[in-house]
Coordinates of C-alpha atoms and ligand atoms in Angstrom, one line a residue:
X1 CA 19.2 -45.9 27.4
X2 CA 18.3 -46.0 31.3
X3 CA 20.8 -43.3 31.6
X4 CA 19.8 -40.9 28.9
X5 CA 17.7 -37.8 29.5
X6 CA 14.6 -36.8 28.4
X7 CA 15.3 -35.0 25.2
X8 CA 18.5 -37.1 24.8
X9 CA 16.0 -40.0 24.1
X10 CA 13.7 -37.5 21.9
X11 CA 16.9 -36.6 19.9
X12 CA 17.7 -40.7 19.3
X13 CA 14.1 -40.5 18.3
X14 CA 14.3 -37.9 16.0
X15 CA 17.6 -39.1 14.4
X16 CA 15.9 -42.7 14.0
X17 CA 13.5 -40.7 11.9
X18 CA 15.9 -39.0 9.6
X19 CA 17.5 -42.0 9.6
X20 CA 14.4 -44.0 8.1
X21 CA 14.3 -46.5 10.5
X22 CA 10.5 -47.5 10.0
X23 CA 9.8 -45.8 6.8
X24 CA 9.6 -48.6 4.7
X25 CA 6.4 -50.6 4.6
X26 CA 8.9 -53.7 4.8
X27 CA 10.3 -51.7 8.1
X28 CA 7.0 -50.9 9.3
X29 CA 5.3 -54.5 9.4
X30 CA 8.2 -55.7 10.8
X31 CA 7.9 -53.3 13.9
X32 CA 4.3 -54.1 13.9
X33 CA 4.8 -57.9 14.4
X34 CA 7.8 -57.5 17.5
X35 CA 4.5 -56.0 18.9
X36 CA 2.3 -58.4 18.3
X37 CA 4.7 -61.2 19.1
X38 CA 5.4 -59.5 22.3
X39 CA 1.2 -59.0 23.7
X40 CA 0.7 -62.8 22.7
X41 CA 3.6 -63.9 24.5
X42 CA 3.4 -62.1 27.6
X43 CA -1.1 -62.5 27.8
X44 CA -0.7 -63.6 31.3
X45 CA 1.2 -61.0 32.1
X46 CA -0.5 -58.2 31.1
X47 CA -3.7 -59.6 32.6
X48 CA -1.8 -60.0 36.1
X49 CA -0.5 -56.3 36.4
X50 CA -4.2 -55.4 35.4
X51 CA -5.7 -57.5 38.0
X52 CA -3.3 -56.2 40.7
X53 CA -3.7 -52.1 39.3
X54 CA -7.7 -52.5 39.8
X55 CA -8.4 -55.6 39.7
X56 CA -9.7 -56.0 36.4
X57 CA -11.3 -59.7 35.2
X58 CA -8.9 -61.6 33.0
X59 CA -12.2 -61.8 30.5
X60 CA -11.9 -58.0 30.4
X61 CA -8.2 -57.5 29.8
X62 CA -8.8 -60.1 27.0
X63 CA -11.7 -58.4 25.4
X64 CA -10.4 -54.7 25.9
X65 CA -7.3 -54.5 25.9
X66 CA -5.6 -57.0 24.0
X67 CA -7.9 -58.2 21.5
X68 CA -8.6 -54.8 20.2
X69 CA -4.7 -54.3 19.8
X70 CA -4.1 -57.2 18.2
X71 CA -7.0 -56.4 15.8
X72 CA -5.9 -53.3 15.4
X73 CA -2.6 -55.2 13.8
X74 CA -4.2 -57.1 11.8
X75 CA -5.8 -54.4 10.3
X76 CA -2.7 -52.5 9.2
X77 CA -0.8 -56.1 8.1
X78 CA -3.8 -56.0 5.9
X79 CA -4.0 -52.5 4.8
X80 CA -1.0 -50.4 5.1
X81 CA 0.4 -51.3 1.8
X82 CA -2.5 -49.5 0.3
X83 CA -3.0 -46.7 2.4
X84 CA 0.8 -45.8 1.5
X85 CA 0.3 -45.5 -2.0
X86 CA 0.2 -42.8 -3.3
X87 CA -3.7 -42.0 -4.3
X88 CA -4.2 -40.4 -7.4
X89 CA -7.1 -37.9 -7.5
X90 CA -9.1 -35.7 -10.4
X91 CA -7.4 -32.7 -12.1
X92 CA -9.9 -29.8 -12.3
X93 CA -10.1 -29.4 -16.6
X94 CA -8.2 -26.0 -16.8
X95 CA -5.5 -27.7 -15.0
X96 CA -5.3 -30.3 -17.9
X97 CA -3.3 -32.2 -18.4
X98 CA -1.2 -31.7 -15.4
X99 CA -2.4 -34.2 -12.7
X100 CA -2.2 -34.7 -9.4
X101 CA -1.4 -37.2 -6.0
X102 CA -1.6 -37.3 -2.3
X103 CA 0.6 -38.8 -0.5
X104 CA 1.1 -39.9 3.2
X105 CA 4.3 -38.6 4.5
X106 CA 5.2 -39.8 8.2
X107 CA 4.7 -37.1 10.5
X108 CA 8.0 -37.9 12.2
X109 CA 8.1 -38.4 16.4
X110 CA 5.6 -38.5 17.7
X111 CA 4.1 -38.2 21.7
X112 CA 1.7 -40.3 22.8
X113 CA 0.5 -40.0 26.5
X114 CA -2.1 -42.6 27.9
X115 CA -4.5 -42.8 30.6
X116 CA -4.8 -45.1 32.7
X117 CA -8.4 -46.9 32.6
X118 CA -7.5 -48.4 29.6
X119 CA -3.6 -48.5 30.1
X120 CA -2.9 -51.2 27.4
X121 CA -5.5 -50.5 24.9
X122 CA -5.1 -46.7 25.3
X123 CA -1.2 -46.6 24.9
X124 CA -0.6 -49.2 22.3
X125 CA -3.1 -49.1 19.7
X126 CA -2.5 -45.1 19.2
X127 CA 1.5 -47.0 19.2
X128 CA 0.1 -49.0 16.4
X129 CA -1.4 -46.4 13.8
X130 CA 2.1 -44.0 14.7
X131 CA 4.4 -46.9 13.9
X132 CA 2.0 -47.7 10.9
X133 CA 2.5 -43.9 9.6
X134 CA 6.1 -44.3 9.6
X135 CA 7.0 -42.4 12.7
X136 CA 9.5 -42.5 15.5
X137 CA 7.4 -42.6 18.8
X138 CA 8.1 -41.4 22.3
X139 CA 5.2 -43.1 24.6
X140 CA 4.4 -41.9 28.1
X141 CA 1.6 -44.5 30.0
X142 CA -0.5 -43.0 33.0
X143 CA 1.4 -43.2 36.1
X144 CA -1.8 -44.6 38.0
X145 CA -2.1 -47.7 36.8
X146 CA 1.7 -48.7 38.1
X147 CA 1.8 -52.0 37.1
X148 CA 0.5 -51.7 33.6
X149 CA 3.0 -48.8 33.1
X150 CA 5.8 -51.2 34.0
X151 CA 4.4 -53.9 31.6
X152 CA 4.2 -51.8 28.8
X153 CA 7.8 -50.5 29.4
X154 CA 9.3 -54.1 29.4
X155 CA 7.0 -55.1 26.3
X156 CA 8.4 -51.6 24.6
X157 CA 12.1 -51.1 26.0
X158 CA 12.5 -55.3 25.0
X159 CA 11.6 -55.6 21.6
X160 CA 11.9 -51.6 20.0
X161 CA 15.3 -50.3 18.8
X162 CA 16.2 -47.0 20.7
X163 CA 15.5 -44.9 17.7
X164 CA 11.8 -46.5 16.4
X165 CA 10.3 -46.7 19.4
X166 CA 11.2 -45.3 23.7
X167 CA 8.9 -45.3 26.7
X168 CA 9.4 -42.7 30.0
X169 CA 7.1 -43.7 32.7
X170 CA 6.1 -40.9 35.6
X171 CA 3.5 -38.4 36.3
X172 CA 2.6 -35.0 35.3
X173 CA 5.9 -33.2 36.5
X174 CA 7.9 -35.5 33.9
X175 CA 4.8 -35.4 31.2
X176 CA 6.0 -31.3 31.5
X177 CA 9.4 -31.6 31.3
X178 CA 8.9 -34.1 28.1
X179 CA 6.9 -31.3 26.5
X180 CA 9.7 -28.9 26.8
X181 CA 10.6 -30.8 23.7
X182 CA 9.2 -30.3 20.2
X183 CA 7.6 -33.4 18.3
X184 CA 5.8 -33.7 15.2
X185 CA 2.5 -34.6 16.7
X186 CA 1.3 -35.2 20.4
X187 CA -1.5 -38.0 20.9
X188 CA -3.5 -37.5 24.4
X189 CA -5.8 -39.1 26.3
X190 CA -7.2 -38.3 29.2
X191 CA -9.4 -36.0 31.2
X192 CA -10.5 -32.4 29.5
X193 CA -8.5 -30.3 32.4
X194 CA -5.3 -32.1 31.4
X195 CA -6.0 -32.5 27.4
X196 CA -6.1 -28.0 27.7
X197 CA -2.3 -28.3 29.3
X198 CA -1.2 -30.3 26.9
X199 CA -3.6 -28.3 24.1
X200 CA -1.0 -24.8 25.2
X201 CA 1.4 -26.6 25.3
X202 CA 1.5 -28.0 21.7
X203 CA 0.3 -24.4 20.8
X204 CA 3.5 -22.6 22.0
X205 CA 5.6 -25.0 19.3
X206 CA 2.4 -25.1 17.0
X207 CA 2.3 -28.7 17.2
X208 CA -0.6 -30.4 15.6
X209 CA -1.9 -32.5 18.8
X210 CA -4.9 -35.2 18.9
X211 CA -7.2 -35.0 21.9
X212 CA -9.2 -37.7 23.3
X213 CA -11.2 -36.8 26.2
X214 CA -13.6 -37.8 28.4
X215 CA -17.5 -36.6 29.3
X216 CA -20.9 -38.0 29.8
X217 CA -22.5 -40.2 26.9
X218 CA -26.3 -40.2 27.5
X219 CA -28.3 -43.4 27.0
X220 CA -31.4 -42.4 25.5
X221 CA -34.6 -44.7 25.3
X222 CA -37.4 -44.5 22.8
X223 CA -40.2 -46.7 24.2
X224 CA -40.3 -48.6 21.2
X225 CA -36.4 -50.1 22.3
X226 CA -36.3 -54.3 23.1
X227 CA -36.2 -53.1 26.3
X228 CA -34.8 -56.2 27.5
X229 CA -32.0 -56.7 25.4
X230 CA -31.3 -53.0 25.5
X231 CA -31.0 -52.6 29.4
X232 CA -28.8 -56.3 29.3
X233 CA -26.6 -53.8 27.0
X234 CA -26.4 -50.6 29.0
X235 CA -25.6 -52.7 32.1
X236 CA -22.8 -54.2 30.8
X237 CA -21.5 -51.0 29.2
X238 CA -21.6 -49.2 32.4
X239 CA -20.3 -51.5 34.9
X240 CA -17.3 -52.8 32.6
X241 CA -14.0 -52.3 33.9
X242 CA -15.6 -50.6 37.7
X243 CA -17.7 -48.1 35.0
X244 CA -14.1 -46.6 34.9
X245 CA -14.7 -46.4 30.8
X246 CA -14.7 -43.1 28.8
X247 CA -17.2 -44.1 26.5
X248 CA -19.4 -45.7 29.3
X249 CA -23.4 -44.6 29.3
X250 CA -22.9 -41.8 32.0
X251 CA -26.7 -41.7 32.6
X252 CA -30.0 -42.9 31.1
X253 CA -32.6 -41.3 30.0
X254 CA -35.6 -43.4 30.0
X255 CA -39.6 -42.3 29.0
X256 CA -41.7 -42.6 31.9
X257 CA -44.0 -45.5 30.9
X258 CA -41.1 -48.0 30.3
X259 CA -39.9 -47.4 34.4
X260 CA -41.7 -50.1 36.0
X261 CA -40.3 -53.0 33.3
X262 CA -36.6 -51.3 32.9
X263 CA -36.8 -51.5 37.3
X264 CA -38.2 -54.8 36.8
X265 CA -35.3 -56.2 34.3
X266 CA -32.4 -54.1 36.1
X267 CA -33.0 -56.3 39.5
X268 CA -33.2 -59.4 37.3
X269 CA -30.0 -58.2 35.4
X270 CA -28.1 -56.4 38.3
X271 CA -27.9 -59.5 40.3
X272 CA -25.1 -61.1 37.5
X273 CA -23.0 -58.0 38.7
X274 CA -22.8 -58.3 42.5
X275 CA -20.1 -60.8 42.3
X276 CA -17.9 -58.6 44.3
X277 CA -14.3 -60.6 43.1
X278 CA -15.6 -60.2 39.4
X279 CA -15.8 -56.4 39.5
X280 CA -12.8 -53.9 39.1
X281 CA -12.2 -51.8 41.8
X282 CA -11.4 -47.8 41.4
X283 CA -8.3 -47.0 41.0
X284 CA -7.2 -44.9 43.7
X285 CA -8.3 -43.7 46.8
X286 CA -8.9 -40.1 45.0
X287 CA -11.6 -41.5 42.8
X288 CA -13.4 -43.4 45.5
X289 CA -13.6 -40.3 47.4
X290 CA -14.6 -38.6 44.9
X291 CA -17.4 -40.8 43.1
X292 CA -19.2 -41.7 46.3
X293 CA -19.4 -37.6 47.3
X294 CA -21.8 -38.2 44.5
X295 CA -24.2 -40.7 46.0
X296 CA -24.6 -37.3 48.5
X297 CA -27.1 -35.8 46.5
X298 CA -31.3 -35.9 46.5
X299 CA -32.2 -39.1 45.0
X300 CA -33.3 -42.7 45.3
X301 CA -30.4 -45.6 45.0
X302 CA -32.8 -48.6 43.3
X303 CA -30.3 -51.0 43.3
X304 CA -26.8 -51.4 44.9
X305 CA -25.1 -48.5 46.3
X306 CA -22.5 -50.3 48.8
X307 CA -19.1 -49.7 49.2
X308 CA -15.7 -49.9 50.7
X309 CA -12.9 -47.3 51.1
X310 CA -10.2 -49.8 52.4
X311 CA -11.1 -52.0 49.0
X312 CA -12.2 -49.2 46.8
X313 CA -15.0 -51.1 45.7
X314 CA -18.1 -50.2 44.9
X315 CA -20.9 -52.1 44.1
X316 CA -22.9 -51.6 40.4
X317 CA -25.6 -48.6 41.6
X318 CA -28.6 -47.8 39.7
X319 CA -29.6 -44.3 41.2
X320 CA -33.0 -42.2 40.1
X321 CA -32.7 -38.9 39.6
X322 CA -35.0 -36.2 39.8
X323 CA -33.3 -33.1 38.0
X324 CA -30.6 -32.1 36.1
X325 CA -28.9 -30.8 39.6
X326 CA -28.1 -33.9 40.9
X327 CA -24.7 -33.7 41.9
X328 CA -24.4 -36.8 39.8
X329 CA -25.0 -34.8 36.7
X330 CA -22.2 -32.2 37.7
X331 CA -19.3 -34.3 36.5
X332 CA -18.1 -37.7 34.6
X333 CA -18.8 -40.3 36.9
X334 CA -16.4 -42.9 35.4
X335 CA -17.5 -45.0 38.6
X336 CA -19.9 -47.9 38.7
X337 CA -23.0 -45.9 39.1
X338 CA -26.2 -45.6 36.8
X339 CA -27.9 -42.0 37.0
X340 CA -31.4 -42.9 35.3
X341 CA -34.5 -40.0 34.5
X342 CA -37.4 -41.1 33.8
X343 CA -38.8 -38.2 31.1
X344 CA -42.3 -37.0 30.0
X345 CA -41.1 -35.7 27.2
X346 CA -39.2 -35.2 24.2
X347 CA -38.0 -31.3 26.0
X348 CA -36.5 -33.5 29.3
X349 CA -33.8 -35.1 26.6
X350 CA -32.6 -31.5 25.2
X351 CA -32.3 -30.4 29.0
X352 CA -30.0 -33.0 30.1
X353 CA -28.2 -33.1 26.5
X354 CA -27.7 -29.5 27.1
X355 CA -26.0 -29.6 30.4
X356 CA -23.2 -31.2 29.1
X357 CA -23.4 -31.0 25.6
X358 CA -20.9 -33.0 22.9
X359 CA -20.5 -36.0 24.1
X360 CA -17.9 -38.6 23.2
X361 CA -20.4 -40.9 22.4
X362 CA -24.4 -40.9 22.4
X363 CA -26.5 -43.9 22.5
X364 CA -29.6 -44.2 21.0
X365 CA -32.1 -47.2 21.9
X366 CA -34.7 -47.1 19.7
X367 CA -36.6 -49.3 16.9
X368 CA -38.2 -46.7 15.5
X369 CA -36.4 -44.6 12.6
X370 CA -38.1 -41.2 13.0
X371 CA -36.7 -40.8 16.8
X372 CA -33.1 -42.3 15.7
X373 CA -33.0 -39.5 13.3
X374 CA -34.1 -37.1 14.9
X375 CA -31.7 -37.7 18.0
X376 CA -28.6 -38.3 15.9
X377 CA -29.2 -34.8 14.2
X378 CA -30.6 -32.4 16.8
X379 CA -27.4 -33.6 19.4
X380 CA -24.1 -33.4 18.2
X381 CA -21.5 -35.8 19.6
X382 CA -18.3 -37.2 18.9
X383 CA -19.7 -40.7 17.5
X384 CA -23.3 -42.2 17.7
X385 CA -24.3 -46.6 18.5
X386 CA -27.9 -47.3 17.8
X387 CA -29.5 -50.8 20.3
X388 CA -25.7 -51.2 21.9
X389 CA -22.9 -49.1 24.1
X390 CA -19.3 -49.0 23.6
X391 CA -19.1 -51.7 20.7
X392 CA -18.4 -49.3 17.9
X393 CA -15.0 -48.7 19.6
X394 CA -13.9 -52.2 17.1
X395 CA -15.1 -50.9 13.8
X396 CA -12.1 -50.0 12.6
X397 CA -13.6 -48.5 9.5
X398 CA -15.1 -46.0 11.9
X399 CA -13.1 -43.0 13.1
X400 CA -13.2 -42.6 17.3
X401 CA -12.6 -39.0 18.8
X402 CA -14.7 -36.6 20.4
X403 CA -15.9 -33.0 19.9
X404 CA -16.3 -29.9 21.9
X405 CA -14.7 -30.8 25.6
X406 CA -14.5 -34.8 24.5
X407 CA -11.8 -33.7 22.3
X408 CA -11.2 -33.7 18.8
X409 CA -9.2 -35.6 16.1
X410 CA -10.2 -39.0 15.6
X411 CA -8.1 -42.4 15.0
X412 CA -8.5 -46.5 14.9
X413 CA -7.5 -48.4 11.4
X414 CA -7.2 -45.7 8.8
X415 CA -8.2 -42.8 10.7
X416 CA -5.2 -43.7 13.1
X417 CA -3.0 -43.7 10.1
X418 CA -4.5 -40.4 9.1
X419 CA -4.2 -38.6 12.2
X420 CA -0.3 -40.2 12.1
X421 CA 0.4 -38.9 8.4
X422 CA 0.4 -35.6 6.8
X423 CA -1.6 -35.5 3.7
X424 CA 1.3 -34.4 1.1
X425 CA -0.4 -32.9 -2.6
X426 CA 1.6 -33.4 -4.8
X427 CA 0.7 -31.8 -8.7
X428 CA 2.8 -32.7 -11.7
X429 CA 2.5 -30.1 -14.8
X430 CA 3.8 -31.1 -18.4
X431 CA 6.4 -29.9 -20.6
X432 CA 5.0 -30.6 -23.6
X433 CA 2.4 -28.1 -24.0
X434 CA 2.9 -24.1 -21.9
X435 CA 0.0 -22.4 -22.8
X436 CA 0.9 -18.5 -22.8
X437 CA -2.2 -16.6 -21.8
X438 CA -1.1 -16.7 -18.4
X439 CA 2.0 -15.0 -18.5
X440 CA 2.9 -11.0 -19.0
X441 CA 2.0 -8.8 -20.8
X442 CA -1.4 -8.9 -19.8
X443 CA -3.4 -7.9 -22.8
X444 CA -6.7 -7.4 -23.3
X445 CA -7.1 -10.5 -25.4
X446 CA -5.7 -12.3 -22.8
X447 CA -8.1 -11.8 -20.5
X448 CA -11.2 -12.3 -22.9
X449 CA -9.7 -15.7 -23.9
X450 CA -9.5 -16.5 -20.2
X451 CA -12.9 -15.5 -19.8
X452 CA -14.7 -17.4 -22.1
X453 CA -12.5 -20.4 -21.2
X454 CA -13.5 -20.0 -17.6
X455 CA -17.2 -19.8 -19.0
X456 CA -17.0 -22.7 -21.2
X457 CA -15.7 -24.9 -17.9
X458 CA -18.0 -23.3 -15.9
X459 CA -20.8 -23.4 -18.2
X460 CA -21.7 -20.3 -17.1
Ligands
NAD501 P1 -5.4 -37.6 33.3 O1 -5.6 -36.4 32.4 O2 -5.2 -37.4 34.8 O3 -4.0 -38.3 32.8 C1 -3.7 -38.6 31.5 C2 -2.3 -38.5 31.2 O4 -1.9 -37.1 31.5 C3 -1.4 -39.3 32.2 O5 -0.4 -39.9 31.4 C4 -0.8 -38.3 33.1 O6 0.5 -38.7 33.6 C5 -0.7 -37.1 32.3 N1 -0.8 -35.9 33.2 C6 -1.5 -35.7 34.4 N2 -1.4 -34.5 34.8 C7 -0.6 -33.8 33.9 C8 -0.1 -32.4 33.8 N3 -0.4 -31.5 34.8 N4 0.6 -32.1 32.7 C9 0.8 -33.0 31.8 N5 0.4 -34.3 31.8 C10 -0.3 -34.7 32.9 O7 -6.5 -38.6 32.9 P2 -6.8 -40.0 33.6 O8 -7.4 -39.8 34.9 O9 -5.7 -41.0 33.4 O10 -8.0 -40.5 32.6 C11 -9.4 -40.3 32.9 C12 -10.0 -39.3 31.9 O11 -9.6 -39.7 30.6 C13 -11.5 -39.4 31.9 O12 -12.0 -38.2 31.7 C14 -11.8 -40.3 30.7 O13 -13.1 -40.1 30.1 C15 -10.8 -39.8 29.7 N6 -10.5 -40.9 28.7 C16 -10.7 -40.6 27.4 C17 -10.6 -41.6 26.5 C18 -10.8 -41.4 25.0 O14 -10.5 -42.3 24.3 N7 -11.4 -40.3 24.6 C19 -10.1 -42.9 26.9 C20 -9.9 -43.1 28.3 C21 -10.0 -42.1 29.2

C-alpha cells in the first residue's frame, strides 16, 4: 500500500465501498472494535507521542483524547443498530394509504483531515461516526503534531483492510493533491483560512463537506455566577492542553463589581497552573511567535505572562483589557492567555460579541434565568454551556459544529452518523386502490372533486 499513489489508494477506497466492505452493521461493529482494541492497547503510546509533540500531561491525553473516542464507541456499539433502521414517518392524508421511510444510506468515501491540537480525538472520533455510516474513509492527520500523525498511521495502516479504511500523512501540498480527487463527503477541521480552501475545493466537485472551525468563545459573567466555582472552571478550560483548544474561553467578560473577588480567586487558583512540567507547550515556533506579539498591546498582565522561545512555553496569563482593540481581541488566541473586561454594562457584552460574532461555543455563567436567556438568544453561536467550559463536547446526544466563520455541520453520536449518511425518502404507493382524478383528461369535475377534497383535509 506504501507504494500506491494518492488516488490509487482513493480508487481501493472507493471499490471497498462498492464492494460493501463495511456496510453491514455486523461489518461495521466489527471495524469499530479493531479500533477500540487498538487505542486500549497502545494507551501508552499515544500518550508518549503526545507528550513529545507538545508535551501534553498523560491526565489530558487520557481525558481528551482517548476517553472521548472510546466513548464515542461505545456509543455506536450501543446505538447503531437503531439508527440504521429504517424510520418510518407520517403520510400526509391525501397521500393515503401509501406510506413512507427514511433511510440512512452510507455516503460512500469519505475525507477526513484533522488538526493537530487535538490530533487523536480530532481524527478518530469523526473516523468513528464515518465507519459507523457505512463508509470507506481516506484520513489525513495535521502534519504538526508529527508524532501523533505517525501513531495514528500505525494504529490505522495495522488493523484497517486497505479498502475500509487508509491514512496519508503530510502537509497542505499533499492535502491539495488528495483533493484532486472526488469523495463523497470531506470532514475538516481546522483554522477558518484553511476550512475556505477546502470549502472551493469541495464546491468545484459539489461535494457536500463538514467544517469545523475555530474562533473566540466569550465567557460571560452575570454577577449572580458562584463565582468561585465558576472562575475554578474557566481556568481549567483555558489553560488545558497550553489553551491550544478550539472551544477554549478566548476571553472573559466579567461585570465590574465582581473584579476585586474574580482577581482575588484567579491568584488563589492560578498558582495550581504554574507547574511549568505539567503544562503543554505550543506547538511550534510559529505559534509562539505569534501569541506572544499579542502580549504587545496596551494592557495590564495580572498574573503570569512569562515565557520561553527555546521551550515554547508560556506560562497561564491573565491579561486586563481595556477595549475591544486590544491586539488580543484581533485574532484566536489558542495560547495560554486569559483576555478579561471588566463591563458596566449589559451594551459592553454586544460590543465584544460583535467583533467577532458566531462563536463555536459561548459560555454563560450565570444563576439567574432572565440573563441566561436573554444571552443564549440575542448571540448566536455554534453551541451554548451554562456554569462550565468545554464539557458539552461529551454529550453525545448533543450535536458539536460551529456557525458563521466557526464552521457549520455538526457531528458526535448521532449527529456524527448524520452528517456521515444521506437521508434516503423512500415512499411506497399501493396497488390496490388508483384513484383517477389525477390523471387526463382534466375535466371540470375533476378539479371540483380535488378542491373540496383539498378543503376537507385542509379544513379550510
Ligand atoms: P490548519 O487549518 O492549519 O490545518 C488543518 C488541516 O489542514 C491539517 O491537516 C493541514 O495539513 C491541512 N492544511 C493546511 N494547509 C492547507 C492547505 N493550504 N490546503 C489544504 N489543506 C491544508 O489548522 P490547525 O492549525 O491544525 O488547527 C488550528 C485551528 O483549528 C484553530 O483555529 C482551531 O480553533 C481550529 N480547530 C477547530 C476545531 C473544531 O472542532 N471546530 C477543533 C480543533 C481545532
Amino acid at each position: 500500500m506504501e507504494n500506491l499513489t494518492i488516488s490509487e489508494k482513493v480508487k481501493f477506497l472507493k471499490k471497498g465501498f462498492q464492494d460493501k466492505k463495511n456496510f453491514t452493521l455486523k461489518q461495521r461493529l466489527f471495524h469499530l472494535d479493531l479500533l477500540e482494541k487498538a487505542i486500549i492497547s497502545r494507551e501508552k503510546e499515544i500518550q508518549e507521542a503526545l507528550q513529545n509533540d507538545f508535551n501534553k500531561p498523560h491526565f489530558e491525553t487520557f481525558l481528551s483524547e482517548i476517553f472521548p473516542v472510546l466513548d464515542e464507541i461505545k456509543h455506536f456499539k450501543k446505538n447503531l443498530r437503531f439508527y440504521m433502521q429504517p424510520e418510518r414517518v407520517k403520510t400526509p392524508l391525501f397521500l393515503l394509504p401509501a406510506s413512507g421511510k427514511k433511510y440512512a444510506e452510507p455516503k460512500g468515501t469519505v475525507l477526513i483531515i484533522g488538526a493537530w491540537n487535538y490530533p487523536i480525538n480530532l481524527t478518530l472520533i469523526p473516523l468513528v461516526g464515518a465507519i459507523a455510516g457505512g463508509n470507506t474513509v481516506l484520513l489525513k492527520p495535521s502534519e504538526i503534531a508529527v508524532n501523533s500523525s505517525k501513531i495514528v498511521n500505525d494504529i490505522i495502516s495495522s488493523i484497517f483492510p486497505s479498502d475500509v479504511v487508509q491514512i496519508i500523512e503530510g502537509d497542505g501540498v499533499i492535502t491539495t493533491e488528495i483533493l484532486q480527487n472526488e469523495f463523497d463527503h470531506i470532514f475538516y477541521t481546522g483554522s477558518t483560512q484553511v476550512g475556505k480552501i477546502i470549502y472551493q475545493k469541495a464546491a468545484e466537485k459539489l461535494t457536500p463537506v463538514t467544517l469545523e472551525l475555530g474562533g473566540k468563545s466569550p465567557a460571560i459573567f452575570h454577577d449572580s455566577a458562584k463565582l468561585k466555582r465558576c472562575v475554578k472552571r474557566l481556568l481549567w478550560g483555558k489553560f488545558l492542553n497550553g489553551g491550544q483548544t478550539c472551544v477554549a474561553p478566548d476571553y472573559a467578560l466579567i461585570p465590574k463589581s465582581l473584579k476585586s473577588s474574580f482577581l482575588s480567586i484567579c491568584k488563589d487558583e492560578i498558582k495550581f497552573y504554574l507547574t511549568e512540567n505539567e503544562n503543554s507547550v505550543i506547538v511550534n515556533q510559529k505559534h509562539f511567535d505569534r501569541i506572544t506579539a499579542l502580549l504587545n498591546g496596551n494592557h495590564e498582565v495580572h498574573f503570569g505572562g512569562d515565557f520561553n522561545r527555546e521551550t515554547r512555553y508560556i506560562s497561564p496569563t491573565i491579561v486586563e483589557i481595556f477595549d475591544t482593540e486590544d491586539l488580543l481581541m484581533s485574532e484566536e488566541i489558542f495560547g495560554p492567555i486569559l483576555p478579561v473586561y471588566f463591563y458596566d454594562s449589559e451594551s459592553d457584552i454586544a460590543r465584544f460579541y460583535n467583533k467577532n460574532p458566531n462563536p463555536l461555543s459561548l459560555y454563560i455563567f450565570s444563576d439567574s434565568k432572565a440573563f441566561t436567556e436573554k444571552i443564549i438568544e440575542n448571540f448566536p453561536s455554534g453551541g451554548v454551556l451554562i456554569n462550565d467550559v468545554i464539557m458539552h463536547l461529551a454529550h453525545a446526544n448533543l450535536p458539536f459544529g460551529g456557525r458563521g466563520f466557526s464552521g457549520f455541520g455538526n457531528y458526535h453520536g448521532e449527529a456524527s452518523f448524520q452528517t456521515f449518511t444521506h437521508t434516503k425518502s423512500v415512499m411506497k404507493q399501493v396497488n390496490w386502490i388508483d384513484p383517477n382524478f389525477r390523471y387526463r383528461p382534466y375535466t371540470e369535475k375533476k378539479t371540483n372533486f380535488l378542491k373540496k377534497l383539498i378543503a376537507l383535509i385542509h379544513k379550510f
